PDB file of C-alpha atoms in Angstrom:
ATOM      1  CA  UNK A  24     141.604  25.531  74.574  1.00 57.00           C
ATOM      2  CA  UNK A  25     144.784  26.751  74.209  1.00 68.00           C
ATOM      3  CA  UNK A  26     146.584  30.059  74.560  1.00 74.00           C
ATOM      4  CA  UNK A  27     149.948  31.769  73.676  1.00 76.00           C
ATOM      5  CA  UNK A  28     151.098  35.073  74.934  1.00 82.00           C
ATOM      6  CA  UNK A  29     153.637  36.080  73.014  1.00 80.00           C
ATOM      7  CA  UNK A  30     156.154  33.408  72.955  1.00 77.00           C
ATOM      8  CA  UNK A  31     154.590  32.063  76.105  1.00 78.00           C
ATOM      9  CA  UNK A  32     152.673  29.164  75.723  1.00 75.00           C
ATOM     10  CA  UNK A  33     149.624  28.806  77.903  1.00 75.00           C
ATOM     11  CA  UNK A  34     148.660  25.095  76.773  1.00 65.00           C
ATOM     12  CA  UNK A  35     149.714  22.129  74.955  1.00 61.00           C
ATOM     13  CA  UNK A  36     146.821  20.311  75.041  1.00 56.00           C
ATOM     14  CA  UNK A  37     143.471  20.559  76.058  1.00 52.00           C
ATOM     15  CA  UNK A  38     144.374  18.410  79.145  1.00 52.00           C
ATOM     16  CA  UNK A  39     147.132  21.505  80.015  1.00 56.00           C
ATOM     17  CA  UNK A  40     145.074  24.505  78.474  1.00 61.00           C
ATOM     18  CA  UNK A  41     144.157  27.656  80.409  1.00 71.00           C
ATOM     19  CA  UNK A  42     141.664  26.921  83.268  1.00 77.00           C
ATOM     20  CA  UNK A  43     139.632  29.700  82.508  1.00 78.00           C
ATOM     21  CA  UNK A  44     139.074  32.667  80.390  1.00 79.00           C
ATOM     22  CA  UNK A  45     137.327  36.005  81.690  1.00 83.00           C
ATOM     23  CA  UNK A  46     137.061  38.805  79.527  1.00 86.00           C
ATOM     24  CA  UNK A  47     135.227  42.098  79.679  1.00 88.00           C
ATOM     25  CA  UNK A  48     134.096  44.543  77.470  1.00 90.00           C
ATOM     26  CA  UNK A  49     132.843  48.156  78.262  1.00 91.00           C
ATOM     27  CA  UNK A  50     131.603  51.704  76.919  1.00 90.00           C
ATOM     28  CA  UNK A  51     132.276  55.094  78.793  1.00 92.00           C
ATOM     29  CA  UNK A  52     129.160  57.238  78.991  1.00 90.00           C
ATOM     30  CA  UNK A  53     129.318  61.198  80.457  1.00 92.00           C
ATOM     31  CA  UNK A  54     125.996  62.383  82.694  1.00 92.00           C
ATOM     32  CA  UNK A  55     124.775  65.212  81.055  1.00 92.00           C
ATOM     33  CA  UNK A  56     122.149  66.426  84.084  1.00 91.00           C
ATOM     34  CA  UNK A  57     119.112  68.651  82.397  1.00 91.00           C
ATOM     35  CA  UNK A  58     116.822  71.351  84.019  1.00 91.00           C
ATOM     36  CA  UNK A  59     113.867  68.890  84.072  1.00 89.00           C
ATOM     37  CA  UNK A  60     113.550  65.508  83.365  1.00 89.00           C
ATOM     38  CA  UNK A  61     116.204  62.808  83.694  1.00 91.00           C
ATOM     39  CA  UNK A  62     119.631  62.882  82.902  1.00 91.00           C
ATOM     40  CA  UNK A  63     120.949  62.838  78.910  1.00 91.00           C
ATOM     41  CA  UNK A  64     123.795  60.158  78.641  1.00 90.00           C
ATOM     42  CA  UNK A  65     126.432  60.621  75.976  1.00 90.00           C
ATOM     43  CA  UNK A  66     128.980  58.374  74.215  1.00 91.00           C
ATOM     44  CA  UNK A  67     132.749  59.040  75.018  1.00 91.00           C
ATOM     45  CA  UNK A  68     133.607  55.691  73.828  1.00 89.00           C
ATOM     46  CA  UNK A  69     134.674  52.063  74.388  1.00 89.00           C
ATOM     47  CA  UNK A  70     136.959  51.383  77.091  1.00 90.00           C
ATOM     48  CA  UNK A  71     140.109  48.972  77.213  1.00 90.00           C
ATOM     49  CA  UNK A  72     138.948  45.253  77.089  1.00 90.00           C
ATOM     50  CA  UNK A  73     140.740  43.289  79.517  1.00 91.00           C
ATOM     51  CA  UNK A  74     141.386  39.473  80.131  1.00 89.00           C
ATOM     52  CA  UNK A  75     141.641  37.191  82.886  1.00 90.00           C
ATOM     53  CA  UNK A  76     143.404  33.973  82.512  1.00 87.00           C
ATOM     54  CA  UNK A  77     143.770  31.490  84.646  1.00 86.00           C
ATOM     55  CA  UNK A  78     146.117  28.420  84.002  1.00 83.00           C
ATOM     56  CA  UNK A  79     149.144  26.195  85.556  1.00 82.00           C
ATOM     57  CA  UNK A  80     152.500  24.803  84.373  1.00 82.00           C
ATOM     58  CA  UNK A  81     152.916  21.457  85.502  1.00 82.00           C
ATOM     59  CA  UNK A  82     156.156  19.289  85.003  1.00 81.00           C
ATOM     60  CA  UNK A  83     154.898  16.660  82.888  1.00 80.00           C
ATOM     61  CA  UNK A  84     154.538  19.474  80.264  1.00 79.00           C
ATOM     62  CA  UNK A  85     157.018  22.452  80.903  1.00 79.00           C
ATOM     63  CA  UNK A  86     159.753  23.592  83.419  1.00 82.00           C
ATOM     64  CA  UNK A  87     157.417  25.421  85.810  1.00 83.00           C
ATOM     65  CA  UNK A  88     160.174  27.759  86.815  1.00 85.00           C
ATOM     66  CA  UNK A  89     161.486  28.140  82.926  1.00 85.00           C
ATOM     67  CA  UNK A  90     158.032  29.249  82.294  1.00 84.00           C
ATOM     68  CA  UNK A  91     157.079  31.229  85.348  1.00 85.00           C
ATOM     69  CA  UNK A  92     160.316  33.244  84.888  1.00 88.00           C
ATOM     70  CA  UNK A  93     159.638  34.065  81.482  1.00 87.00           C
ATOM     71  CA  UNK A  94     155.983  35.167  81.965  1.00 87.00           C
ATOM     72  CA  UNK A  95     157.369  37.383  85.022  1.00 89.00           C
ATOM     73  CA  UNK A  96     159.787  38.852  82.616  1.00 89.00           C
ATOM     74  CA  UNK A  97     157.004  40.053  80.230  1.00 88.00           C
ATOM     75  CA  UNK A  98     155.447  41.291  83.620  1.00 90.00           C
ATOM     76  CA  UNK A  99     158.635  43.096  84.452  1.00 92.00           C
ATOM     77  CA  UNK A 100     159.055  44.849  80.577  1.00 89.00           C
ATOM     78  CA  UNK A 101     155.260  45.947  80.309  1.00 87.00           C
ATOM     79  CA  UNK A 102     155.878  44.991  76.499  1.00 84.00           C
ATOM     80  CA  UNK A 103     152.195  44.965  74.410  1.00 86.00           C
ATOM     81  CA  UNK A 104     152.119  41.372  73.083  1.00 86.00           C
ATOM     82  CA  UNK A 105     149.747  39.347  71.022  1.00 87.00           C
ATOM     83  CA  UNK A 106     147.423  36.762  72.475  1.00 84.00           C
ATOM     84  CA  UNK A 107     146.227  34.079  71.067  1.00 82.00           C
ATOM     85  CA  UNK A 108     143.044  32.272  72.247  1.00 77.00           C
ATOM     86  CA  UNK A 109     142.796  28.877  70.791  1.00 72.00           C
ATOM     87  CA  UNK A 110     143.419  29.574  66.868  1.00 68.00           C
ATOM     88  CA  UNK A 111     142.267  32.831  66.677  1.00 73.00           C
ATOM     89  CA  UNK A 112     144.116  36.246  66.779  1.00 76.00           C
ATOM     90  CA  UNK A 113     142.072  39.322  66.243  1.00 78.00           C
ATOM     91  CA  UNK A 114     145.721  41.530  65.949  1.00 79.00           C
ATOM     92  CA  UNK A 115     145.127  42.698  69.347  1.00 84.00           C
ATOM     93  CA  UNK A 116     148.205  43.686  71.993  1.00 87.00           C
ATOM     94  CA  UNK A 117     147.626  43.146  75.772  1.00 90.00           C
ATOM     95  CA  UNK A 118     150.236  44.059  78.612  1.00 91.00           C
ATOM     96  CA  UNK A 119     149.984  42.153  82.021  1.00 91.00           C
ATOM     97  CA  UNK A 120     148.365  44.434  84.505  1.00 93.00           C
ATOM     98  CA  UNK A 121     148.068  41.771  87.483  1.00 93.00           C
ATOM     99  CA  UNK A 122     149.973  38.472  88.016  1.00 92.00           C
ATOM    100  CA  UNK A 123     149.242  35.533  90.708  1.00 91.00           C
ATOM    101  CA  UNK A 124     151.245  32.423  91.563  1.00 89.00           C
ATOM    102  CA  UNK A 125     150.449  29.845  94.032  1.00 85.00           C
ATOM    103  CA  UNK A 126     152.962  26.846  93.956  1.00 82.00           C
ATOM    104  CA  UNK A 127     150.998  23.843  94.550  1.00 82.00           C
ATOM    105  CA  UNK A 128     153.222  21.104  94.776  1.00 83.00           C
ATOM    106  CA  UNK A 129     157.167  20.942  95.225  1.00 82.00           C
ATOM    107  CA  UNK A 130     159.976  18.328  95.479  1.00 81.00           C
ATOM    108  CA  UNK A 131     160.533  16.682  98.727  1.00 82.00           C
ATOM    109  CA  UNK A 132     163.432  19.023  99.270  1.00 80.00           C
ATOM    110  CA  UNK A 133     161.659  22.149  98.319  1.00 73.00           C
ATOM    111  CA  UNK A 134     163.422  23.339  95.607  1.00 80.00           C
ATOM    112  CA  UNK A 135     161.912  22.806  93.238  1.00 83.00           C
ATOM    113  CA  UNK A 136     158.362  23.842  92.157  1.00 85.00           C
ATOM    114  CA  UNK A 137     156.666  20.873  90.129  1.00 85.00           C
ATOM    115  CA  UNK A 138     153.313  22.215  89.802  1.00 85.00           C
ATOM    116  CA  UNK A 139     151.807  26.102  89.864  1.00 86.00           C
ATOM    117  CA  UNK A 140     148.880  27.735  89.074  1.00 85.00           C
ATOM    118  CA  UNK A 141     148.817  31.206  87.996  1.00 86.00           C
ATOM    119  CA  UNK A 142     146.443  33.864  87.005  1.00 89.00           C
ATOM    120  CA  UNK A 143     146.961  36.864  85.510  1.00 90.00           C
ATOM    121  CA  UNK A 144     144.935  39.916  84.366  1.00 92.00           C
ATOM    122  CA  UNK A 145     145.572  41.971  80.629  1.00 92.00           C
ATOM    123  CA  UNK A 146     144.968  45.102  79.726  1.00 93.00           C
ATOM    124  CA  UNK A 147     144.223  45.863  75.888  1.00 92.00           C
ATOM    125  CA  UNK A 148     147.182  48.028  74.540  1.00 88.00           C
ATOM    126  CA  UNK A 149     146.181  49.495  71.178  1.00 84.00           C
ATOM    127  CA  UNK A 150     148.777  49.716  68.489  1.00 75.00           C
ATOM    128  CA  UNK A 151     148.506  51.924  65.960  1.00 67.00           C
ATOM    129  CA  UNK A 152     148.463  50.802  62.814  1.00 61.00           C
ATOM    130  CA  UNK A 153     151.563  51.948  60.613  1.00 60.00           C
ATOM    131  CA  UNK A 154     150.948  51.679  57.721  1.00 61.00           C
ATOM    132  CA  UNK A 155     147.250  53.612  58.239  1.00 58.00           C
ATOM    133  CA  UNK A 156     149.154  56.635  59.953  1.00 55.00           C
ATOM    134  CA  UNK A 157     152.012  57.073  57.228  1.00 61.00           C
ATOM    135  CA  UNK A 158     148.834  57.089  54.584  1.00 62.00           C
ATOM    136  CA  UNK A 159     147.322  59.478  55.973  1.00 61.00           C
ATOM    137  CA  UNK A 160     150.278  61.817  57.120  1.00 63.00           C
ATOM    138  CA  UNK A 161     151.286  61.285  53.707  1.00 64.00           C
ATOM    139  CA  UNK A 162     147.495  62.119  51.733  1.00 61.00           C
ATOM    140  CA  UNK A 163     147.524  65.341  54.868  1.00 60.00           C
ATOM    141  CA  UNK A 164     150.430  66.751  53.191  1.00 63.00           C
ATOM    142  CA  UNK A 165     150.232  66.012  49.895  1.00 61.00           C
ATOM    143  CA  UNK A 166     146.866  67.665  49.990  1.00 54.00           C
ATOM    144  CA  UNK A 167     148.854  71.162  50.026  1.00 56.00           C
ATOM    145  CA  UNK A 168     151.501  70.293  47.428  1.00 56.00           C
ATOM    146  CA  UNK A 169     150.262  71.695  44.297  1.00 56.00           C
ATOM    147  CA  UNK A 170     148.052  74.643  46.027  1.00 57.00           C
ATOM    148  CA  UNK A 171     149.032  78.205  45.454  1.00 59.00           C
ATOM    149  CA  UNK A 172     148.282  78.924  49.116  1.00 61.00           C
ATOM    150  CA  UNK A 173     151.280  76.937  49.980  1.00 59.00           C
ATOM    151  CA  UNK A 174     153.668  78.276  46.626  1.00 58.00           C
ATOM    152  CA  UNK A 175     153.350  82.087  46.819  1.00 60.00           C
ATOM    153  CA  UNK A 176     155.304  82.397  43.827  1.00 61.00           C
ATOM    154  CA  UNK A 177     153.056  80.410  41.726  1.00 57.00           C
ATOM    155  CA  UNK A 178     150.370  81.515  38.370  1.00 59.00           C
ATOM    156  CA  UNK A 179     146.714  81.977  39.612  1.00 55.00           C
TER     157      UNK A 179
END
C-alpha cells in the first residue's frame, strides 16, 4: 500500500509503504433516562473518523529530513488535506492531530538522520461542498423573488 497526504508521499513502493493503517469510525448517542424501564438512546450523529498511520522515510527512497520537515510543516499550518490510501480517494480532508518521530539510524557523525519512523494520527475535517451551498443559498432566495410578500407594490 501506498499513501499520499497532500503532496506528501507516504510510499513508493510496497517495500516503502505505510507500516500500518488504523482507522476508526463512530456514532454519538444521548441517554435519554425514563421513569421505568431502561434508558431510551437517541441518535446525535456520526462522529469525526480519524486515522492512524504509521510509516518511515528511509534514505534509499527520500531525504528523511526533506520529508520529515515537510510533514511537520503541514503539522505546524493545521491545513485540511486530502489522503490518499492506495488508489482510492473518497474526497475526504484530514488535519494532523498527533505526530511521532523516532530516528532510528544516523550517520556516524550524527548529523544526519538516515532512517525514521513516524506515526501520526488525523482527524477528519469536513469541507463543505461549494458548489452544494451556493445552490442552495441561491434556490433559498430565489424562492422569494417573484412573491408578493416580498414586492409590496405588486398586483394580487
Amino acid at each position: 500500500m501506498f499513501a499520499f497526504f497532500g503532496n506528501i508521499i507516504l510510499g513508493v513502493t510496497p517495500l516503502t509503504g505505510p507500516k500500518a493503517l488504523n482507522e476508526t469510525f463512530g456514532n454519538s448517542y444521548a441517554r435519554h433516562d425514563v421513569i421505568r424501564g431502561k434508558p431510551v438512546l437517541q441518535l446525535i450523529g456520526e462522529e469525526l473518523d480519524t486515522r492512524e498511520i504509521s510509516f518511515f522515510f528511509d534514505e534509499t527512497f527520500c531525504d528523511p529530513a526533506a520529508q520529515w520537515a515537510t510533514l511537520w510543516a503541514a503539522y505546524k499550518i493545521k491545513a485540511a488535506m486530502p489522503l490518499v490510501t492506495g488508489v482510492s480517494f473518497d474526497g475526504r480532508h484530514f488535519v494532523i492531530e498527533t505526530l511521532e518521530r523516532d530516528v532510528l539510524k544516523t550517520t556516524r557523525s550524527g548529523w544526519r538522520v538516515v532512517r525514521l519512523e513516524a506515526t501520526m494520527s488525523l482527524v477528519e475535517a469536513p469541507i463543505p461542498n461549494l458548489l452544494t451551498a451556493a445552490l442552495s443559498t441561491a434556490a433559498s432566495q430565489a424562492a422569494g423573488l417573484g412573491s408578493s410578500t416580498t414586492k409590496p407594490d405588486a398586483q394580487r
